[in-house]
């Protein structure tokens, strides 16, 4: 045996699938192509059919993959430019899809149900593009950070760029984080709390940072204003070109797209809480503070976002190198399936509440609970625990 | 030599040499150069290489 054969030999089984993340962003265009070929009106609904139907089905059929790259392979894997280009590609496709959607909305002479399908399709890809921006916005490279802001333009969610890194990552899985959902909180309660809380936090973070530089919050250096300006210019240009008629289309798709991010936020940390140390600070974010999934299909379309524990422990680690942790709590299926459950609170609570309770072995004092139900939840599970049910 | 402060470029956490990071076993007064490379930002987990030096306020 030669020493060469002992070197870490590892191949990324998902390597050639990563560009699928950019292909999904082209779904409104692919829907149009399908319509041209088939004449089926349902083609305009291609993106929601894909995200809500095809991905959950294939997650179920194909299942999970717990394969991790060996640590020795990570440095070279991180440096491979191929993986970065696979992500960059999604940004121009996003703009093509939204511009196409706006033109089709204004001039496509579509029936009302086709208009609805088109608007939701464009909303889905705007929403999924927040995931593109997420992958780019965690990097320290100036080009990638600008590309992240550009990717957030069509969904009008530029403050995510600020809030996610400096707000959510710092306060994740604590009651102070607007983007960490609480046990007993349904998605429709979480949505406005997260949307408004994140916006306020992003503004406060930039105010504080700019004050350190003796600058006003209304400065050109405010990264919220920079990112929102991209939306204003983009929506403004489309309005000048296609008329006022496209504004409701743009606003509705942006809002719906943002709800797609928020429903993913909802399921990433549901009920999980970091404990406080003797000095009052929170313990570090660890694998047990995020919900994970190894379902292959969603992992490809979301750049391993579901390996969420490793992402929070190592936020600058690139997607291709993120690892599965066996000690991290696992969702019963991929994010694409779980968002359907999140839309239906009684089903969500039925499936997820026992998982949170099991995670804390019935000691719900350790969980992040909706304040109005806090005492009742603790009392209920303490009683069950005492009688040996949990 | 006066103590210096270092700021995480990802989340704005400040490492103050004077205070150290006792929760991570880094004693007060530990110089940045003596903080192990394996240490990461206590707030967001960014690696030591992601910190920038900031002037003393």
Coordinates of C-alpha atoms in Angstrom, one line a residue, chain B residues 2-57:
Chain B
X2 CA -1.8 49.8 26.4
X3 CA -4.5 47.3 25.9
X4 CA -6.2 47.2 22.5
X5 CA -9.7 46.2 21.3
X6 CA -10.6 44.1 18.3
X7 CA -13.9 44.1 16.6
X8 CA -15.6 41.1 14.8
X9 CA -16.4 42.1 11.2
X10 CA -19.4 39.8 11.1
X11 CA -21.3 40.8 14.2
X12 CA -19.5 43.8 15.9
X13 CA -18.6 41.9 19.1
X14 CA -15.6 43.6 20.7
X15 CA -12.7 41.7 22.2
X16 CA -11.1 43.9 24.8
X17 CA -7.6 42.7 25.9
X18 CA -8.1 44.2 29.3
X19 CA -11.3 42.1 29.9
X20 CA -10.3 39.0 28.0
X21 CA -13.1 36.4 27.5
X22 CA -13.4 34.6 30.9
X23 CA -16.3 32.5 29.7
X24 CA -14.0 30.9 27.1
X25 CA -11.2 30.5 29.5
X26 CA -9.3 33.6 28.2
X27 CA -8.0 35.5 31.2
X28 CA -8.3 39.3 31.5
X29 CA -5.2 40.9 30.1
X30 CA -4.7 38.3 27.4
X31 CA -3.1 40.0 24.4
X32 CA -4.8 39.4 21.0
X33 CA -1.7 37.6 19.8
X34 CA -2.0 35.1 22.7
X35 CA -5.6 34.3 22.0
X36 CA -5.6 30.8 20.4
X37 CA -6.3 30.6 16.7
X38 CA -9.1 28.1 17.4
X39 CA -11.0 30.7 19.5
X40 CA -14.0 32.1 17.7
X41 CA -16.4 35.0 18.3
X42 CA -18.6 34.3 21.4
X43 CA -21.5 36.1 19.8
X44 CA -21.6 34.8 16.2
X45 CA -18.9 32.1 16.0
X46 CA -16.8 33.8 13.4
X47 CA -13.1 32.7 13.4
X48 CA -10.3 34.7 14.9
X49 CA -9.1 35.7 11.4
X50 CA -12.4 37.6 10.9
X51 CA -11.6 40.2 13.5
X52 CA -10.3 43.7 12.8
X53 CA -8.3 45.8 15.1
X54 CA -10.1 48.9 16.3
X55 CA -8.6 52.0 17.9
X56 CA -9.1 52.5 21.7
X57 CA -12.2 54.6 22.2

